[in-house]
PDB file of N, CA and C in Angstrom:
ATOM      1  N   UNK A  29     106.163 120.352  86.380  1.00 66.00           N
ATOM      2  CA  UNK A  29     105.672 119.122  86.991  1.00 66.00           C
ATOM      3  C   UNK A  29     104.669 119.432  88.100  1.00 66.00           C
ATOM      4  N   UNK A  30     104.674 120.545  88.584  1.00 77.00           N
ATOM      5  CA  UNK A  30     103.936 120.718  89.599  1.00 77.00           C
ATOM      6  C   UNK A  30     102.285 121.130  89.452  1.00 77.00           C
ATOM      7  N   UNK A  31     102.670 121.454  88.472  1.00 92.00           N
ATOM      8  CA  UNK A  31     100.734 121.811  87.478  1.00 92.00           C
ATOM      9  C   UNK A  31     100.586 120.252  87.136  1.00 92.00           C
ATOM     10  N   UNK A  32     100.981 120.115  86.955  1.00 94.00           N
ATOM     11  CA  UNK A  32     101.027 118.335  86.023  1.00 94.00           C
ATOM     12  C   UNK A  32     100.166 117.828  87.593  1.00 94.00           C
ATOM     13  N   UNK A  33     100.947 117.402  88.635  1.00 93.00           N
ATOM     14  CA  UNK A  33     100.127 117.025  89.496  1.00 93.00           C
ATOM     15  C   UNK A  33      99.070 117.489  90.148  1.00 93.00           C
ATOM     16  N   UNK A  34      99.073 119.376  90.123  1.00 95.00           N
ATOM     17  CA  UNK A  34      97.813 119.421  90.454  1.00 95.00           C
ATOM     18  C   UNK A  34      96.720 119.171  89.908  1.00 95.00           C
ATOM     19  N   UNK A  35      96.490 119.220  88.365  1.00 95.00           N
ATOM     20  CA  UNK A  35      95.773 118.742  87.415  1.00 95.00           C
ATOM     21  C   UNK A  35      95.701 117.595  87.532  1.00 95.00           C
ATOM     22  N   UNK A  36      96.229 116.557  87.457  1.00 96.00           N
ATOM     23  CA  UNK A  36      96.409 115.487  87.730  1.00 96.00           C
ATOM     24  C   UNK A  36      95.349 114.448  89.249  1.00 96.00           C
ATOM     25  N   UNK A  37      95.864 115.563  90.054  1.00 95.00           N
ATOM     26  CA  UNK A  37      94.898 115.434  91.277  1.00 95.00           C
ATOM     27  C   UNK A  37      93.697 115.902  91.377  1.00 95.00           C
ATOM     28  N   UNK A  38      93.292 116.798  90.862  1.00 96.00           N
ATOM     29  CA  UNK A  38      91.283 117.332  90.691  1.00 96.00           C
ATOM     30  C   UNK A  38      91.091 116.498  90.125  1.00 96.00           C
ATOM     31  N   UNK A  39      91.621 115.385  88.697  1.00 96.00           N
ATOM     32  CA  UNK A  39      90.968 114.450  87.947  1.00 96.00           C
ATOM     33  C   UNK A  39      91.082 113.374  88.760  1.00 96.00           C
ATOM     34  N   UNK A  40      91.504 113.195  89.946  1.00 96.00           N
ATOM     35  CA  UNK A  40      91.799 112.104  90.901  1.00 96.00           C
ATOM     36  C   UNK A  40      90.589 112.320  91.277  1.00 96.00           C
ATOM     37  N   UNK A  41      90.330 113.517  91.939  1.00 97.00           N
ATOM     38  CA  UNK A  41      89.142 113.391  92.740  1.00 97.00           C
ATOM     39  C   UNK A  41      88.048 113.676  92.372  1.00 97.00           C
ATOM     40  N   UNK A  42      87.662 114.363  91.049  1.00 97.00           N
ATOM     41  CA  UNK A  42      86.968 114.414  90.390  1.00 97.00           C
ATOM     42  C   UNK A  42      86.027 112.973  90.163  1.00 97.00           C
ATOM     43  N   UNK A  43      87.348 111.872  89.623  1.00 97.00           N
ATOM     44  CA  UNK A  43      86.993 110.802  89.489  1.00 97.00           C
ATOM     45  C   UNK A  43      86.250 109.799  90.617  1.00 97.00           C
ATOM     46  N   UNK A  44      86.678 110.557  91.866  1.00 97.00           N
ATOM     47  CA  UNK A  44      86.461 109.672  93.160  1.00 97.00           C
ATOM     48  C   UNK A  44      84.943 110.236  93.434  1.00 97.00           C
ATOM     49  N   UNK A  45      84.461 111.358  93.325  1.00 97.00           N
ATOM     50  CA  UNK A  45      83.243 112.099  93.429  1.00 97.00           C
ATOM     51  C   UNK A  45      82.113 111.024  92.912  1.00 97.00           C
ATOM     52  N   UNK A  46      82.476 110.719  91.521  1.00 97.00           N
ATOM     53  CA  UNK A  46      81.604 109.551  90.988  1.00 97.00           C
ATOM     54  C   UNK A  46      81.691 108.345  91.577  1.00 97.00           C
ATOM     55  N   UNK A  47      82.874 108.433  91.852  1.00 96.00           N
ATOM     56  CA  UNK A  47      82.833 106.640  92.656  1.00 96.00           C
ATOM     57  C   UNK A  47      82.226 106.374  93.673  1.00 96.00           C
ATOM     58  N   UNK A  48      82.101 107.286  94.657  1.00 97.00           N
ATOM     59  CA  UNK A  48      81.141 107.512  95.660  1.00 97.00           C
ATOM     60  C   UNK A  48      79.657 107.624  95.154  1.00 97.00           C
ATOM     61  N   UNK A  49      79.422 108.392  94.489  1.00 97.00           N
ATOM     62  CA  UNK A  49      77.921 108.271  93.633  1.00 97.00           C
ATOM     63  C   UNK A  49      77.709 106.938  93.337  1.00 97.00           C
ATOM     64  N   UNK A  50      78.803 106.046  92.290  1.00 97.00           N
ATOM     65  CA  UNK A  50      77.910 105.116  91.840  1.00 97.00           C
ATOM     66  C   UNK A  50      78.065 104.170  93.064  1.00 97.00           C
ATOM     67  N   UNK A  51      78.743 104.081  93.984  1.00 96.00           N
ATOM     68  CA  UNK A  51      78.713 103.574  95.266  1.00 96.00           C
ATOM     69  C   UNK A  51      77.303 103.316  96.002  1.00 96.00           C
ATOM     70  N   UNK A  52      76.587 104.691  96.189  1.00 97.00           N
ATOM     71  CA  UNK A  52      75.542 105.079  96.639  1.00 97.00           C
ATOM     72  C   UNK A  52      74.236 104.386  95.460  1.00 97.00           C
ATOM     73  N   UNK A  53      74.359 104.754  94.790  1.00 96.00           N
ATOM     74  CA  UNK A  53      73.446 103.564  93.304  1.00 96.00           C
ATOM     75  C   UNK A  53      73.658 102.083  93.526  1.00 96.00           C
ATOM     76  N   UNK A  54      74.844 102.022  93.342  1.00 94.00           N
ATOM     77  CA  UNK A  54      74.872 100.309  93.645  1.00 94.00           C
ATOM     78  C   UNK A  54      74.208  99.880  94.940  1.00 94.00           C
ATOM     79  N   UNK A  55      73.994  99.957  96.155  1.00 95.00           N
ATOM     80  CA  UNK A  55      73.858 100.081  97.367  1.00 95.00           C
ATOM     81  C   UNK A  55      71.862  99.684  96.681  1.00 95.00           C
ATOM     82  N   UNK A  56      71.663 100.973  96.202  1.00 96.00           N
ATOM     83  CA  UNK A  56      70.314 101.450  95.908  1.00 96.00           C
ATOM     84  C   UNK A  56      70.149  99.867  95.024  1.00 96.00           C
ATOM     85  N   UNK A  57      70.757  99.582  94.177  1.00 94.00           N
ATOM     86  CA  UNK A  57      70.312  98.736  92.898  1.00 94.00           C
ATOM     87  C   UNK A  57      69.934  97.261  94.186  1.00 94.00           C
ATOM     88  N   UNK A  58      71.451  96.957  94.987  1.00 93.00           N
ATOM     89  CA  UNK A  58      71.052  95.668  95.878  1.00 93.00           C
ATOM     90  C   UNK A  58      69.883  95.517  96.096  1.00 93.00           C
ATOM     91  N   UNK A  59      69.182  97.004  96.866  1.00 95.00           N
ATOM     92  CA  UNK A  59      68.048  96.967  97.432  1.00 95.00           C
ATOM     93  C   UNK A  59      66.766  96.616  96.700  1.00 95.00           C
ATOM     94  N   UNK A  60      66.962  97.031  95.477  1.00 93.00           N
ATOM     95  CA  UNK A  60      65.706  97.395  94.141  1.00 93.00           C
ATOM     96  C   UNK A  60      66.373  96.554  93.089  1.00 93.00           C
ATOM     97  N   UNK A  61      66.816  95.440  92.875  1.00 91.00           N
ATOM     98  CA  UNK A  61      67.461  94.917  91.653  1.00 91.00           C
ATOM     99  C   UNK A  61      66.769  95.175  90.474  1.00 91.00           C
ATOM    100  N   UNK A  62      65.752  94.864  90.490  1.00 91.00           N
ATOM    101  CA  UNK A  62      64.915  95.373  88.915  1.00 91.00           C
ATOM    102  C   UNK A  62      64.579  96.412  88.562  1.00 91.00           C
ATOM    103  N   UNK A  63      65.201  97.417  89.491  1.00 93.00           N
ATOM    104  CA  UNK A  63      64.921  99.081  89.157  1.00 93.00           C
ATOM    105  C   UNK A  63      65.528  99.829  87.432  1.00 93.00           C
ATOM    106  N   UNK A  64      65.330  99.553  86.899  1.00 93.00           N
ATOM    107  CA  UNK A  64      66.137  99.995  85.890  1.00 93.00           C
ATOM    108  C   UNK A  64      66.424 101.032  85.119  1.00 93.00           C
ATOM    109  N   UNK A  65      66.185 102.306  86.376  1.00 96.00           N
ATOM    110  CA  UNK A  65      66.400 103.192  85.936  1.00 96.00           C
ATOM    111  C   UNK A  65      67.606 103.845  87.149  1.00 96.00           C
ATOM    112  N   UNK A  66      68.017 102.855  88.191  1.00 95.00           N
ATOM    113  CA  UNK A  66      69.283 103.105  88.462  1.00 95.00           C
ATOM    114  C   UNK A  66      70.104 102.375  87.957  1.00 95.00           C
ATOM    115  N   UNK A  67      69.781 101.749  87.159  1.00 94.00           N
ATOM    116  CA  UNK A  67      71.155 100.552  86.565  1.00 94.00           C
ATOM    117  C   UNK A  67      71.604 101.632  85.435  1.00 94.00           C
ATOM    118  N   UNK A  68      70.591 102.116  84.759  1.00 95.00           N
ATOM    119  CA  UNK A  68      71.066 103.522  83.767  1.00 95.00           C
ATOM    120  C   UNK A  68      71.871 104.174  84.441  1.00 95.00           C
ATOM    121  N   UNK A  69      71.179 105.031  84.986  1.00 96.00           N
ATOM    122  CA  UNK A  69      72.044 105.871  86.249  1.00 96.00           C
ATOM    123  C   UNK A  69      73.579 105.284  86.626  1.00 96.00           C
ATOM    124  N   UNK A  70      73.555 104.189  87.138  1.00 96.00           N
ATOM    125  CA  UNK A  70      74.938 103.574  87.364  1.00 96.00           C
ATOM    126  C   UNK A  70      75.849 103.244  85.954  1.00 96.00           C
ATOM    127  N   UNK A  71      74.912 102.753  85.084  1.00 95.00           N
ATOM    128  CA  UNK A  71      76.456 102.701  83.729  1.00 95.00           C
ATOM    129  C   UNK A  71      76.170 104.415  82.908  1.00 95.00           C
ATOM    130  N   UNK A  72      75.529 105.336  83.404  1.00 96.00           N
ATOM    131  CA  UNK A  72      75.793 106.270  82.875  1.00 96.00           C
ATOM    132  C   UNK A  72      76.893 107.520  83.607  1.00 96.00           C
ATOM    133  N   UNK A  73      76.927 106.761  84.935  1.00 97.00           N
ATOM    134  CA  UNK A  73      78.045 107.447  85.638  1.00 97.00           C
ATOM    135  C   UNK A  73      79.804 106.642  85.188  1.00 97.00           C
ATOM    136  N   UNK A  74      79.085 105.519  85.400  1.00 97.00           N
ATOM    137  CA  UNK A  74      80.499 104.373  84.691  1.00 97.00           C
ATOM    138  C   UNK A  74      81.004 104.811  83.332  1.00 97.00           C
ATOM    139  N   UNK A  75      80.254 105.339  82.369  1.00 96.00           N
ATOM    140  CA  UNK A  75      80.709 105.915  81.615  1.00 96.00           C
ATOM    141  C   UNK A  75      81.475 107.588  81.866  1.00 96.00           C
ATOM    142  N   UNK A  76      80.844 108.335  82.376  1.00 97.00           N
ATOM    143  CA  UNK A  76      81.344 109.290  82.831  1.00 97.00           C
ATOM    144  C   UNK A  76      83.084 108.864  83.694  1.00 97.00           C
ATOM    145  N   UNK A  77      83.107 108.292  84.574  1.00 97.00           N
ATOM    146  CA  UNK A  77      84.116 107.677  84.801  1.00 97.00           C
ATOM    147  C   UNK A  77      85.193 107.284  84.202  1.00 97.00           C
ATOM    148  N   UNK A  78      84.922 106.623  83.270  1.00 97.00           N
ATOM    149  CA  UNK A  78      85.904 105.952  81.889  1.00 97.00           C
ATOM    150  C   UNK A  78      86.271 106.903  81.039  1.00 97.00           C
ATOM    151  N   UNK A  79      85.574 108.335  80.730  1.00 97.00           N
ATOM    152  CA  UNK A  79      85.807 108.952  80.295  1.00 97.00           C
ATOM    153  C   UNK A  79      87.004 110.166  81.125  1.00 97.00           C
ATOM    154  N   UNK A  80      86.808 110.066  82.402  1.00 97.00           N
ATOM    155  CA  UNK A  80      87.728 111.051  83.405  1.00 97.00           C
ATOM    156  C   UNK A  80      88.920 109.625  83.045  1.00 97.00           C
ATOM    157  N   UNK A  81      89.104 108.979  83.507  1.00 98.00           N
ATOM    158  CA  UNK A  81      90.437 107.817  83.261  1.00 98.00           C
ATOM    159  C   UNK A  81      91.332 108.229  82.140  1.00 98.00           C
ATOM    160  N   UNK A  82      90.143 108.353  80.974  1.00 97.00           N
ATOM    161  CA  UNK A  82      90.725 108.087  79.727  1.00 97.00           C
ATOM    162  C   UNK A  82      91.249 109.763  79.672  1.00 97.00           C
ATOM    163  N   UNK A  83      91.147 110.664  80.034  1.00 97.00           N
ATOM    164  CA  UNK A  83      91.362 112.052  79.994  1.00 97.00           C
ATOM    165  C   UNK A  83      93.045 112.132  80.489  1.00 97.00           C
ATOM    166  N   UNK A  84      92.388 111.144  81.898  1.00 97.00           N
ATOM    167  CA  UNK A  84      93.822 111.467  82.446  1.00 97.00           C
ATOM    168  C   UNK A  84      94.835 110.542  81.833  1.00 97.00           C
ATOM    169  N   UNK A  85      94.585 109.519  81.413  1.00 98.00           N
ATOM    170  CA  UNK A  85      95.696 108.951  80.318  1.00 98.00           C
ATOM    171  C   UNK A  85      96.517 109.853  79.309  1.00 98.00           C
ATOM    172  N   UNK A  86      95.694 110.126  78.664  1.00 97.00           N
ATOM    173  CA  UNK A  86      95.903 110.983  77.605  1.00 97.00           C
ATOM    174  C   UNK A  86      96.718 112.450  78.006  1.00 97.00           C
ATOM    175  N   UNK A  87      96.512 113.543  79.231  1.00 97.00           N
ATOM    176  CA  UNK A  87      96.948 114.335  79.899  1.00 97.00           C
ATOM    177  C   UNK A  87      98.473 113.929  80.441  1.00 97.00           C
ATOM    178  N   UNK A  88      98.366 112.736  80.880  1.00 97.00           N
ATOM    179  CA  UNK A  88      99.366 111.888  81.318  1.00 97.00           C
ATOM    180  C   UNK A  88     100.539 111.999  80.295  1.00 97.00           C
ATOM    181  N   UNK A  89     100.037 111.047  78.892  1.00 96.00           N
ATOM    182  CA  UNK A  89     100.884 111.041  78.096  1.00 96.00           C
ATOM    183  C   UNK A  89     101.691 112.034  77.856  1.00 96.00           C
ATOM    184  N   UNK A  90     100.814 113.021  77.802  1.00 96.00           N
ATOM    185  CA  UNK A  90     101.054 114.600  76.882  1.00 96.00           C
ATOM    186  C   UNK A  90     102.073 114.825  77.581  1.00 96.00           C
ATOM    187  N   UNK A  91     102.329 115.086  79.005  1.00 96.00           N
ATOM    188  CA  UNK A  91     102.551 116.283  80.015  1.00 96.00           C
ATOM    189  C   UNK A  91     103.383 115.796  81.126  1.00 96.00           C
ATOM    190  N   UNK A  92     103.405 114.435  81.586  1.00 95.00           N
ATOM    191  CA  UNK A  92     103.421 113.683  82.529  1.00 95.00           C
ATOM    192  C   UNK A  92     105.240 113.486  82.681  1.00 95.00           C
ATOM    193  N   UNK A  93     106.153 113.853  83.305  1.00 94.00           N
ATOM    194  CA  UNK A  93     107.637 113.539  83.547  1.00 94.00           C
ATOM    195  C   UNK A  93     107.736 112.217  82.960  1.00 94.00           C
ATOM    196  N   UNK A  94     108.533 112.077  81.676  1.00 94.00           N
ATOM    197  CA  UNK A  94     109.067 110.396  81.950  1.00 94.00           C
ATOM    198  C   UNK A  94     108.960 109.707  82.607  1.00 94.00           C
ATOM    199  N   UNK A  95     109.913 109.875  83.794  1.00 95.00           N
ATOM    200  CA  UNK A  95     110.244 109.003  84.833  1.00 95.00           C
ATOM    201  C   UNK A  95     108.816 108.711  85.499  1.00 95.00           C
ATOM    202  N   UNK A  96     108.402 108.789  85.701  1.00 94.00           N
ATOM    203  CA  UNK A  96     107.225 108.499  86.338  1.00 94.00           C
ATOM    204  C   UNK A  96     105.877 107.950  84.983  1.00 94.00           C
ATOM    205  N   UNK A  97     105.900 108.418  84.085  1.00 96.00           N
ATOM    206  CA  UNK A  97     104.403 108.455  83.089  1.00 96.00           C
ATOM    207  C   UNK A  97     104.202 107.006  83.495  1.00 96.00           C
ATOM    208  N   UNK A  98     105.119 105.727  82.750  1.00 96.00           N
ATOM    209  CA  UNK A  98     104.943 104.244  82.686  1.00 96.00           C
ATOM    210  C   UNK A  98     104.570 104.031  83.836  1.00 96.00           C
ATOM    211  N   UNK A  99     104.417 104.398  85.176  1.00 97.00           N
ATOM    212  CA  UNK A  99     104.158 103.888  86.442  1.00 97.00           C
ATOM    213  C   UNK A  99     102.275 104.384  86.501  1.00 97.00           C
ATOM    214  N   UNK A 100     102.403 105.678  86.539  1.00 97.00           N
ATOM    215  CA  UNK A 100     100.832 105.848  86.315  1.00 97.00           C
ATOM    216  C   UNK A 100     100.239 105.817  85.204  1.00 97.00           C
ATOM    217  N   UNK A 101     100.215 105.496  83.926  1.00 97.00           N
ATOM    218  CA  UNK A 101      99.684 105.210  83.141  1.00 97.00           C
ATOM    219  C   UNK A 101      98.968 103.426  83.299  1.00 97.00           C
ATOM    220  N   UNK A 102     100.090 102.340  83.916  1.00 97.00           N
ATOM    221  CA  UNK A 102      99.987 101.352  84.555  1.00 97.00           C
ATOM    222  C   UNK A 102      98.795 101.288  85.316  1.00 97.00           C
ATOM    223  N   UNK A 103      98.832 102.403  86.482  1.00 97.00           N
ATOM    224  CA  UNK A 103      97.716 102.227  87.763  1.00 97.00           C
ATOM    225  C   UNK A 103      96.351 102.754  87.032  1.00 97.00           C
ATOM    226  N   UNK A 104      96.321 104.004  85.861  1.00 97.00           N
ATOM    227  CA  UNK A 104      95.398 104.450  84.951  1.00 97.00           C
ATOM    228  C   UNK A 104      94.252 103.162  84.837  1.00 97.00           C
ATOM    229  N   UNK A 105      95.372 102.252  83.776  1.00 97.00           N
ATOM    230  CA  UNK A 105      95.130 101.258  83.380  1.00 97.00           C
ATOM    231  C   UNK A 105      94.418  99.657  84.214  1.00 97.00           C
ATOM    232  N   UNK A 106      94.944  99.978  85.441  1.00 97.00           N
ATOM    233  CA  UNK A 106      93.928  99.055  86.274  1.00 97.00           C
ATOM    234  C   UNK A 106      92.950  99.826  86.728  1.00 97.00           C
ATOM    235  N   UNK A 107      92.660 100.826  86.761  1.00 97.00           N
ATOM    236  CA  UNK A 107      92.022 101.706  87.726  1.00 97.00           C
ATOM    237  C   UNK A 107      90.421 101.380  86.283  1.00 97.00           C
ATOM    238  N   UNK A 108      90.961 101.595  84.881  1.00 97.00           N
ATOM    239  CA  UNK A 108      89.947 101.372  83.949  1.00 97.00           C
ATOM    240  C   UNK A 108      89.688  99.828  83.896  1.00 97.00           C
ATOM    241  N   UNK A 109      90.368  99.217  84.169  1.00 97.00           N
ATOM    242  CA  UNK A 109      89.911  97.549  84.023  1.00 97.00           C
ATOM    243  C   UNK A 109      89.372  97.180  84.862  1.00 97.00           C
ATOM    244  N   UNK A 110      89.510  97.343  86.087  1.00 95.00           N
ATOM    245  CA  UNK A 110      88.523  97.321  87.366  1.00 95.00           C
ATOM    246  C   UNK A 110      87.165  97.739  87.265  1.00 95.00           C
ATOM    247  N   UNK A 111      86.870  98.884  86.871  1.00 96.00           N
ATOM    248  CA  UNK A 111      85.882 100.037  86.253  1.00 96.00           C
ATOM    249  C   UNK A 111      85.052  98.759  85.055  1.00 96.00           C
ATOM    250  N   UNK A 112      85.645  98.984  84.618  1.00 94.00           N
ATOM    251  CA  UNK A 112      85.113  98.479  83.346  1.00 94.00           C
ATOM    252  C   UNK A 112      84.190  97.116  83.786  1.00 94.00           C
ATOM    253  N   UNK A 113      85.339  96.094  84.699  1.00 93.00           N
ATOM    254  CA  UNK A 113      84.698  94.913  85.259  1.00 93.00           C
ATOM    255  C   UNK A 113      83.482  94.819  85.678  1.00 93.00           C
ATOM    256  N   UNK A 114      84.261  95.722  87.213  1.00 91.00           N
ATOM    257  CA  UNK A 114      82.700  95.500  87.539  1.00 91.00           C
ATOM    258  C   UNK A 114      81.172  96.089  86.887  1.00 91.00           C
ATOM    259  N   UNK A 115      81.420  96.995  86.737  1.00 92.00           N
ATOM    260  CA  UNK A 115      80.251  97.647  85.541  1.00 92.00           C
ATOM    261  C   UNK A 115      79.911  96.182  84.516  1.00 92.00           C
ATOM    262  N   UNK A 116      80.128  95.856  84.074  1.00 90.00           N
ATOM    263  CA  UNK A 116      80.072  94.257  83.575  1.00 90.00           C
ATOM    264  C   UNK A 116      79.298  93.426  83.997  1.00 90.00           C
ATOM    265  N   UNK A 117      80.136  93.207  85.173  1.00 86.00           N
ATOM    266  CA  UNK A 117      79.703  92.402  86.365  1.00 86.00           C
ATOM    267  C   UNK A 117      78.077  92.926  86.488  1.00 86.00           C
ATOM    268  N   UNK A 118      78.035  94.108  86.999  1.00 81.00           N
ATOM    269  CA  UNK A 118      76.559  94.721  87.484  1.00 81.00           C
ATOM    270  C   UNK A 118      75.537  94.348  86.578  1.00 81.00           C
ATOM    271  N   UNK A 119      76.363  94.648  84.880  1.00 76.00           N
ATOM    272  CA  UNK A 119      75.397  95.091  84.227  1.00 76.00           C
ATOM    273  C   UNK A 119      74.737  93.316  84.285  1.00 76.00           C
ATOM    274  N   UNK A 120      75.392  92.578  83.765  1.00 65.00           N
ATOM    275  CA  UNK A 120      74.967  90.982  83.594  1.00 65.00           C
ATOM    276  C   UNK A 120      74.123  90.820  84.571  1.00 65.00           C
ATOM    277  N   UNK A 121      74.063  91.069  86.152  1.00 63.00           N
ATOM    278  CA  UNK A 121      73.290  90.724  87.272  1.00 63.00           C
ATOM    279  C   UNK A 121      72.120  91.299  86.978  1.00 63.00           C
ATOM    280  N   UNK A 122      71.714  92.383  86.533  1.00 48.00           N
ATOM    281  CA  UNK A 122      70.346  92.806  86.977  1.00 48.00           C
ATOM    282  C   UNK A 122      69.519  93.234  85.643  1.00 48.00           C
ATOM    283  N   UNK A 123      70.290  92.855  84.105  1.00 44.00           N
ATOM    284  CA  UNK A 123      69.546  92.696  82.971  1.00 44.00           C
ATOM    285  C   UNK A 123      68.840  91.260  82.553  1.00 44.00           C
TER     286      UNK A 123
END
């Protein structure tokens, strides 16, 4: 279990690395709305993103203690629906 979480945690922050990036893009897009080559930039990190989620789902499943998997697989799961949203959200605003 204890590899489980450290693995577990680089894909935490791994994931957070981008979130801060597309943080810094979005910021950029407010400023430049019709830029559209950070709106790429931003759903091409959003994808990158969805893809670390979906890793750790899957890692999760595999590897993850019982007792615990259903609880973070749960937060996984908002953590991608949120993701997913707003990326949505963005994309509709500035196409």
């Amino acid at each position: 279990m204890e590899k489980f979480g450290m693995v577990y945690d680089k894909m935490n922050s791994n994931y957070s690395a981008i979130e801060n990036m597309m943080g810094v893009i979005y910021q950029q897009i407010q400023e430049s709305p019709d830029n559209q080559q950070l709106q790429s930039i931003l759903q091409g990190l959003g994808d990158i993103a969805k893809g670390i989620i979906s890793s750790q789902m899957d890692f999760t499943e595999a590897y993850c203690d019982p007792s615990l998997k259903d609880s973070l697989i749960n937060k996984l799961s908002d953590k991608q629906r949120v993701l997913s949203n707003a990326l949505n959200e963005n994309k509709g605003k500035t196409l």
